[in-house]
Coordinates of C-alpha atoms in Angstrom, one line a residue:
M1 CA -0.2 -0.1 0.6
H2 CA 1.2 3.2 -1.1
V3 CA 0.6 6.3 1.8
T4 CA 1.5 9.5 2.1
T5 CA 1.9 12.5 4.7
E6 CA 2.5 14.8 2.7
R7 CA 0.1 18.5 3.5
L8 CA -2.6 19.5 0.6
S9 CA -3.2 22.7 -1.4
W10 CA -5.8 24.6 0.1
K11 CA -7.1 24.0 -4.0
E12 CA -7.1 19.9 -3.3
R13 CA -8.6 20.6 -0.1
I14 CA -11.8 23.2 -1.4
G15 CA -12.1 20.4 -4.6
Y16 CA -13.1 17.9 -1.8
G17 CA -15.3 19.7 0.0
S18 CA -17.5 21.1 -3.8
S19 CA -18.2 17.2 -3.6
D20 CA -20.0 17.0 -0.7
L21 CA -21.7 21.4 -2.0
A22 CA -22.6 18.8 -5.4
T23 CA -25.0 16.5 -2.8
N24 CA -26.6 19.0 -1.1
F25 CA -27.6 20.8 -3.6
V26 CA -29.8 17.4 -4.8
S27 CA -29.4 15.8 -2.2
Q28 CA -31.1 18.9 0.4
M29 CA -33.6 19.7 -1.4
I30 CA -35.1 15.6 -1.3
I31 CA -34.0 15.7 2.5
T32 CA -35.8 19.2 3.4
Y33 CA -39.1 19.3 0.3
L34 CA -40.2 16.4 -0.2
V35 CA -42.3 15.1 2.3
V36 CA -43.9 18.6 1.5
F37 CA -44.0 18.0 -2.2
Y38 CA -45.8 14.9 -2.1
T39 CA -48.2 15.3 0.6
D40 CA -49.6 19.2 -0.4
V41 CA -48.8 19.4 -4.0
F42 CA -48.2 15.6 -6.3
G43 CA -51.4 15.2 -3.5
L44 CA -50.1 11.9 -2.1
Q45 CA -51.5 10.1 1.5
P46 CA -48.6 10.3 4.1
S47 CA -49.3 6.6 5.2
V48 CA -48.4 6.2 1.6
V49 CA -45.2 8.5 1.9
A50 CA -44.3 7.0 4.9
T51 CA -44.8 3.2 3.5
L52 CA -42.3 4.5 0.4
F53 CA -40.3 5.7 2.4
L54 CA -39.0 2.8 4.5
V55 CA -39.3 0.5 1.3
A56 CA -37.0 2.5 -1.0
G57 CA -35.0 3.2 2.5
F58 CA -34.4 -0.8 3.1
A59 CA -33.8 -1.0 -0.6
D60 CA -31.3 2.2 -0.6
A61 CA -29.3 -0.4 2.6
A62 CA -28.5 -3.5 0.0
N63 CA -27.1 -0.2 -1.7
S64 CA -25.1 1.0 0.0
L65 CA -23.2 -3.2 -0.1
V66 CA -23.1 -3.3 -3.6
W67 CA -21.6 0.2 -4.0
G68 CA -18.9 -0.9 -1.6
A69 CA -17.8 -3.7 -3.5
I70 CA -17.9 -2.0 -7.3
I71 CA -15.3 0.5 -5.3
D72 CA -13.3 -1.8 -3.8
N73 CA -13.6 -3.8 -6.9
T74 CA -12.1 -1.1 -9.3
K75 CA -9.8 -0.6 -11.4
S76 CA -9.6 3.1 -14.0
R77 CA -6.8 5.9 -14.2
W78 CA -8.3 8.1 -11.7
G79 CA -9.1 5.5 -8.9
K80 CA -11.0 3.8 -7.4
S81 CA -13.8 6.4 -5.6
R82 CA -13.1 9.5 -7.7
P83 CA -14.8 8.1 -11.6
Y84 CA -18.2 7.7 -10.1
L85 CA -18.0 11.7 -8.9
L86 CA -17.4 12.1 -13.2
W87 CA -20.1 9.1 -13.9
L88 CA -23.0 9.7 -11.8
C89 CA -23.5 13.6 -12.3
L90 CA -25.8 13.5 -14.9
P91 CA -27.8 10.6 -13.5
A92 CA -28.5 12.6 -10.3
A93 CA -28.4 15.2 -11.6
V94 CA -31.4 14.6 -14.7
L95 CA -32.7 12.2 -11.4
S96 CA -32.5 15.1 -8.8
V97 CA -35.2 16.5 -11.4
L98 CA -37.9 13.7 -12.0
V99 CA -38.3 13.5 -7.9
F100 CA -40.2 16.3 -7.8
T101 CA -42.1 16.4 -11.1
V102 CA -45.4 16.0 -11.1
P103 CA -46.5 13.1 -13.8
D104 CA -50.6 13.6 -15.1
L105 CA -51.4 9.8 -13.8
N106 CA -54.1 9.0 -12.0
K107 CA -53.4 7.3 -8.3
D108 CA -51.5 4.3 -8.3
G109 CA -49.7 6.0 -11.8
K110 CA -48.3 8.6 -8.8
I111 CA -47.9 5.8 -6.2
A112 CA -45.8 4.3 -9.3
Y113 CA -43.7 7.3 -10.0
A114 CA -43.3 7.9 -7.2
Y115 CA -41.4 4.6 -6.0
I116 CA -39.6 3.8 -9.2
T117 CA -38.0 8.0 -9.3
Y118 CA -37.1 8.4 -5.3
I119 CA -36.5 4.3 -5.4
L120 CA -33.1 5.6 -8.1
I121 CA -32.0 9.2 -7.1
L122 CA -31.4 7.0 -3.8
F123 CA -29.3 4.0 -6.1
V124 CA -27.2 7.2 -7.5
N125 CA -26.5 9.3 -4.4
S126 CA -26.0 5.7 -2.7
G127 CA -23.3 5.2 -5.1
I128 CA -21.6 9.3 -5.4
G129 CA -21.9 9.0 -1.1
N130 CA -20.0 5.6 -1.2
S131 CA -17.8 7.8 -3.8
V132 CA -16.8 10.7 -1.5
N133 CA -16.5 9.2 2.0
T134 CA -14.3 6.2 0.8
L135 CA -12.0 9.5 -0.8
L136 CA -11.5 10.4 2.8
T137 CA -9.2 7.7 2.7
S138 CA -7.1 7.8 -0.6
I139 CA -6.3 11.3 -0.6
T140 CA -4.4 10.8 2.6
S141 CA -3.0 9.1 5.2
N142 CA -2.2 11.8 7.8
P143 CA -5.1 12.1 10.6
R144 CA -4.3 16.1 10.8
E145 CA -5.5 15.9 6.9
R146 CA -8.3 14.4 7.2
I147 CA -9.3 16.2 10.1
T148 CA -9.1 19.7 7.8
L149 CA -10.1 17.9 4.3
M150 CA -13.4 16.7 7.0
S151 CA -14.3 20.7 7.9
V152 CA -13.7 21.9 4.5
R153 CA -16.4 19.2 3.5
M154 CA -18.6 20.2 6.0
V155 CA -18.7 23.4 5.2
C156 CA -18.8 23.5 1.7
G157 CA -21.5 21.2 2.3
M158 CA -23.6 23.6 4.5
A159 CA -23.1 26.1 2.3
G160 CA -25.2 23.7 -0.3
M161 CA -27.6 23.0 2.6
A162 CA -28.4 27.2 3.1
I163 CA -28.5 27.7 -0.5
V164 CA -30.7 25.3 -1.2
T165 CA -33.3 25.6 2.6
S166 CA -33.1 29.3 2.6
I167 CA -34.1 30.1 -0.3
T168 CA -36.7 26.9 -2.3
I169 CA -39.6 28.4 -0.2
P170 CA -39.4 32.0 -2.3
L171 CA -38.1 30.4 -5.7
V172 CA -40.6 27.9 -6.3
E173 CA -43.4 30.9 -5.6
R174 CA -42.0 33.5 -8.2
L175 CA -41.1 30.9 -10.1
G176 CA -44.1 28.6 -9.4
N177 CA -46.5 32.6 -10.3
G178 CA -49.1 30.0 -8.5
N179 CA -47.8 26.2 -8.5
D180 CA -46.2 24.8 -6.7
G181 CA -45.9 22.0 -9.0
Q182 CA -43.9 24.7 -11.5
G183 CA -41.9 26.1 -9.5
Y184 CA -40.7 22.3 -7.5
F185 CA -40.2 21.5 -10.6
R186 CA -37.8 24.8 -12.2
V187 CA -36.2 24.5 -8.7
A188 CA -35.3 21.4 -8.6
V189 CA -33.1 22.4 -12.4
I190 CA -31.6 25.0 -11.5
F191 CA -30.2 23.2 -8.6
A192 CA -29.2 20.4 -11.2
V193 CA -27.5 22.0 -12.5
I194 CA -25.4 23.7 -10.5
S195 CA -25.0 20.5 -9.0
V196 CA -23.2 18.8 -12.4
F197 CA -20.7 21.6 -12.6
F198 CA -19.4 21.2 -8.4
Y199 CA -18.8 17.5 -9.4
L200 CA -16.9 17.4 -11.6
F201 CA -15.2 20.6 -10.4
S202 CA -14.0 18.7 -7.2
F203 CA -13.1 16.0 -10.1
S204 CA -10.9 17.9 -11.7
K205 CA -9.4 18.9 -8.5
I206 CA -8.1 16.2 -6.2
R207 CA -6.3 13.1 -6.5
E208 CA -6.4 9.6 -5.1
R209 CA -3.0 8.8 -3.1
V210 CA -3.1 6.2 -0.9
T211 CA -3.5 2.7 -3.0
L212 CA -3.6 -0.6 -3.4
D213 CA -2.2 -2.3 -6.2
Q214 CA -4.6 -2.3 -8.3
T215 CA -4.6 -5.5 -10.1
I216 CA -5.5 -7.0 -6.7
K217 CA -9.6 -7.5 -6.4
L218 CA -10.6 -8.1 -3.2
P219 CA -13.2 -10.5 -2.7
L220 CA -16.5 -10.4 -0.2
K221 CA -15.2 -12.9 2.1
T222 CA -11.8 -11.4 2.4
G223 CA -13.4 -7.2 2.9
I224 CA -15.9 -8.5 5.9
K225 CA -12.4 -9.8 7.6
A226 CA -11.9 -6.2 8.1
F227 CA -14.4 -6.0 10.6
K228 CA -12.9 -8.2 12.7
G229 CA -13.2 -6.5 16.2
N230 CA -13.6 -3.3 14.9
H231 CA -14.8 -2.1 17.1
L232 CA -14.6 1.5 15.8
W233 CA -16.2 0.7 12.8
F234 CA -19.3 -0.8 15.0
L235 CA -19.3 2.8 17.0
A236 CA -19.2 4.6 13.9
L237 CA -22.6 2.5 13.2
C238 CA -24.5 3.5 16.3
I239 CA -23.7 7.2 15.9
V240 CA -24.3 7.3 12.8
F241 CA -27.9 5.9 12.8
F242 CA -29.4 7.6 16.1
Y243 CA -28.1 9.9 13.9
W244 CA -30.2 10.2 11.3
L245 CA -33.1 9.2 13.1
G246 CA -33.1 12.3 14.6
N247 CA -32.1 13.9 12.1
S248 CA -34.6 12.3 9.3
V249 CA -37.6 13.1 11.4
S250 CA -36.4 16.2 12.1
L251 CA -36.1 17.6 9.3
A252 CA -39.2 15.5 7.7
T253 CA -41.6 17.2 10.1
T254 CA -39.9 21.1 10.6
V255 CA -41.3 22.8 7.7
Y256 CA -44.9 21.3 10.0
Y257 CA -43.7 22.2 13.6
F258 CA -42.7 26.7 12.6
R259 CA -45.9 26.4 9.5
Y260 CA -48.6 24.7 11.8
N261 CA -47.5 24.8 15.9
M262 CA -45.1 28.4 16.0
Q263 CA -47.5 29.5 13.3
A264 CA -44.8 31.4 11.8
S265 CA -44.4 30.3 8.2
E266 CA -41.8 32.8 7.4
L267 CA -39.8 32.3 9.6
I268 CA -39.4 29.2 7.5
P269 CA -36.0 30.5 5.1
Y270 CA -34.3 32.3 7.7
L271 CA -34.4 28.8 10.4
F272 CA -33.3 26.4 7.7
L273 CA -30.2 29.5 7.0
I274 CA -28.9 30.8 10.2
K275 CA -28.4 26.7 10.9
A276 CA -26.5 26.3 7.5
L277 CA -24.6 28.9 8.9
A278 CA -24.3 28.0 12.5
M279 CA -23.2 24.0 11.2
M280 CA -20.6 26.2 9.0
L281 CA -19.3 27.6 12.0
I282 CA -18.8 24.5 13.9
F283 CA -16.7 22.2 11.3
A284 CA -14.3 25.7 10.8
L285 CA -13.6 24.8 14.0
T286 CA -13.9 21.3 14.6
P287 CA -9.7 20.2 14.1
T288 CA -9.3 22.9 16.9
I289 CA -11.8 21.9 18.7
V290 CA -10.8 18.1 18.5
S291 CA -7.0 18.8 19.2
R292 CA -8.4 20.6 22.4
L293 CA -11.4 17.8 23.9
G294 CA -10.6 15.0 21.5
K295 CA -13.3 12.8 19.2
R296 CA -14.8 11.2 22.0
Y297 CA -15.9 13.7 23.8
S298 CA -16.6 16.5 20.7
I299 CA -19.4 14.1 19.8
M300 CA -20.4 14.3 24.2
T301 CA -21.1 18.1 23.9
G302 CA -22.4 17.5 20.6
C303 CA -25.3 15.5 22.1
F304 CA -25.4 17.9 25.3
L305 CA -25.9 20.8 23.1
A306 CA -27.9 19.2 20.8
V307 CA -30.6 18.1 23.5
I308 CA -30.6 22.1 25.6
G309 CA -30.9 23.2 21.6
Q310 CA -34.8 20.6 21.2
L311 CA -35.7 22.1 24.9
L312 CA -35.8 25.5 24.1
F313 CA -37.8 25.1 21.3
L314 CA -41.1 25.2 24.0
A315 CA -40.7 29.2 25.6
Y316 CA -40.8 30.4 21.9
G317 CA -44.3 31.1 23.8
L318 CA -42.6 33.3 26.3
H319 CA -40.0 34.9 23.2
A320 CA -38.1 34.3 19.7
G321 CA -35.7 34.2 20.9
F322 CA -35.6 31.5 23.2
A323 CA -36.2 29.6 19.8
I324 CA -33.2 31.3 17.6
A325 CA -31.2 30.7 20.8
G326 CA -32.0 27.2 20.7
L327 CA -31.5 26.6 16.6
L328 CA -27.6 27.8 18.0
L329 CA -27.1 25.6 20.0
N330 CA -28.6 22.9 18.6
S331 CA -26.7 22.7 15.4
F332 CA -24.0 23.4 17.1
G333 CA -24.5 20.2 18.5
K334 CA -25.8 18.7 16.2
G335 CA -22.4 19.6 13.6
L336 CA -20.7 18.4 16.9
I337 CA -21.8 15.2 16.1
M338 CA -21.9 15.4 12.1
G339 CA -17.8 15.8 11.5
M340 CA -17.0 12.8 13.7
F341 CA -18.8 10.0 12.7
T342 CA -17.2 10.9 9.2
L343 CA -13.2 10.7 11.1
F344 CA -14.1 7.2 13.6
I345 CA -15.7 5.2 9.4
A346 CA -12.4 7.0 8.2
D347 CA -10.0 5.9 11.2
S348 CA -12.4 2.4 11.2
V349 CA -10.6 1.3 7.8
D350 CA -7.2 1.9 9.1
Y351 CA -7.3 0.0 12.1
G352 CA -9.4 -2.5 10.7
F353 CA -5.8 -2.9 8.7
R354 CA -3.5 -2.5 11.6
R355 CA -5.3 -5.3 12.7
T356 CA -6.1 -8.3 9.6
G357 CA -4.3 -6.7 7.1
I358 CA -7.4 -5.9 4.8
K359 CA -8.1 -1.6 3.8
A360 CA -11.0 -2.8 2.5
Q361 CA -12.2 1.0 3.3
G362 CA -15.6 0.2 0.3
L363 CA -16.9 -1.7 1.9
L364 CA -16.3 -0.1 5.7
T365 CA -17.3 3.3 4.3
S366 CA -20.5 1.4 2.5
L367 CA -21.6 -1.2 5.1
S368 CA -21.1 1.9 7.7
G369 CA -23.8 3.9 5.1
I370 CA -26.3 1.7 6.4
G371 CA -26.6 2.9 9.2
V372 CA -27.4 6.7 7.7
K373 CA -29.2 4.8 5.0
I374 CA -31.4 2.5 8.0
G375 CA -31.9 5.0 10.1
S376 CA -32.8 8.3 7.3
S377 CA -35.2 5.5 6.3
L378 CA -36.7 5.6 9.5
G379 CA -36.8 8.7 10.3
S380 CA -38.8 9.9 6.7
A381 CA -41.2 7.6 7.6
L382 CA -41.8 8.5 10.9
G383 CA -42.8 12.0 10.1
P384 CA -45.6 11.4 7.5
W385 CA -46.5 8.1 9.4
I386 CA -46.7 10.7 12.7
L387 CA -49.0 13.3 10.3
A388 CA -50.6 10.4 9.7
I389 CA -51.3 9.2 12.9
G390 CA -52.0 13.0 14.2
H391 CA -55.2 13.3 11.5
Y392 CA -52.6 15.6 10.1
V393 CA -54.9 18.1 7.3
P394 CA -52.9 19.0 3.8
N395 CA -52.7 22.5 3.0
Q396 CA -55.2 23.7 6.2
N397 CA -54.2 26.4 8.3
I398 CA -55.2 25.6 11.7
Q399 CA -55.0 21.9 12.5
P400 CA -55.7 19.5 15.4
A401 CA -54.7 19.6 18.2
S402 CA -53.7 15.9 17.4
A403 CA -52.0 16.6 14.8
L404 CA -50.0 18.9 16.3
T405 CA -49.3 17.0 19.0
S406 CA -47.8 14.0 16.3
I407 CA -45.1 17.1 14.7
E408 CA -43.8 18.9 18.5
T409 CA -43.5 14.8 18.7
G410 CA -41.4 13.9 15.8
F411 CA -39.9 17.3 15.3
L412 CA -38.3 17.8 19.2
W413 CA -38.7 14.2 21.1
L414 CA -37.2 11.9 19.4
P415 CA -34.5 14.0 18.1
I416 CA -33.7 13.8 21.5
I417 CA -33.8 10.4 22.4
T418 CA -31.3 9.7 19.9
Y419 CA -28.8 12.4 20.9
I420 CA -28.9 11.2 24.6
L421 CA -29.1 7.0 22.8
I422 CA -25.8 8.8 21.5
F423 CA -24.1 10.0 24.4
L424 CA -24.7 7.0 26.7
A425 CA -22.6 4.8 23.8
M426 CA -20.0 7.6 23.8
L427 CA -19.6 6.8 28.1
K428 CA -19.0 2.8 27.2
Y429 CA -15.9 4.2 24.5
D430 CA -12.6 2.7 24.2
T431 CA -10.3 5.7 24.2
T432 CA -6.9 3.7 24.3
T433 CA -7.4 3.2 20.6
M434 CA -8.3 6.5 19.3
G435 CA -8.7 10.4 21.6

């Protein structure tokens, strides 16, 4: 294996970060607004949307195995992971537009269309996501450079999130001219074009240095041995599962919570902008925070801040400042958690290699992605299921009390439970392996 300890240029660091910027122009619109689009524009019942997300999510978990094996056995002049930024950017862009298209079909036809387009976009995004994650282990083996790369990537990703989440609704209203279906479609086209540009930019600026002999294939049976005794990987899996479970159910109910519980729809764009800027700040400070606290206590601090932030939303009725303070604290906390599990996954690859002599970065990273996929699918499904249980009525300004309670449960209480579970998992963490 060829390793490197050289410092990377800022051009390459930003190039790597641009891959996450591109991803967020596609994924954030889906993560944040697809539930609202499906229930209030596309015309699907919340229970149908919940089942769709659950089925598609578990299918997407299987995608991780597929893409892990593909990446580990890829050999090209560009490396193992990097070429997929080039090969998959156009399919991802096209599918992201189709997802936000309202076809002229009957009820059953629309359901089938939603299943096909959503499952396909998840499959392609899974390929890109696994490629971006494994690139962290292939660009450099220098731990400090990995922390810097992760920090730059997260800042760029949050920049994309800030743009997409804060301007989507205003753009939908402006470009739709009263037709939200047309509005979502046109916004999706704009974001798709931007994503292709940044994927190509990222592809052109990075290169893989940490390489194995590309003539050697890695059979699945051999790659699985890298899991033996790899407690770092199991810890990363636990963190990503609970984080994305809580994050996804919160995102799925955020628009509903501000629109109906707080009666503050006008704050939604500013909410997402503040949230993204706060997470960008914490990502920029992550290298300094990790050097002071270590990875374990950085995550535990993140869990504490996230819980306090959630609870402050309950005091919104007393003063709007409590909601802003809660949003900031919650975003700082989530940023710390999110940044750390990316490093845990990269470290688990190296730890598995030290123990077994097998560097199965594609397999280990993609199987860690299963935690993301299952957590996200369950969280995304819980959102519309909660709406259905609470008897939510689409586009009705005054919702029944049961709907408001269900929305609050999804937005506030379920995420709190997941942060507590992550905190408890870190109490059991062995710090002798990693800081």
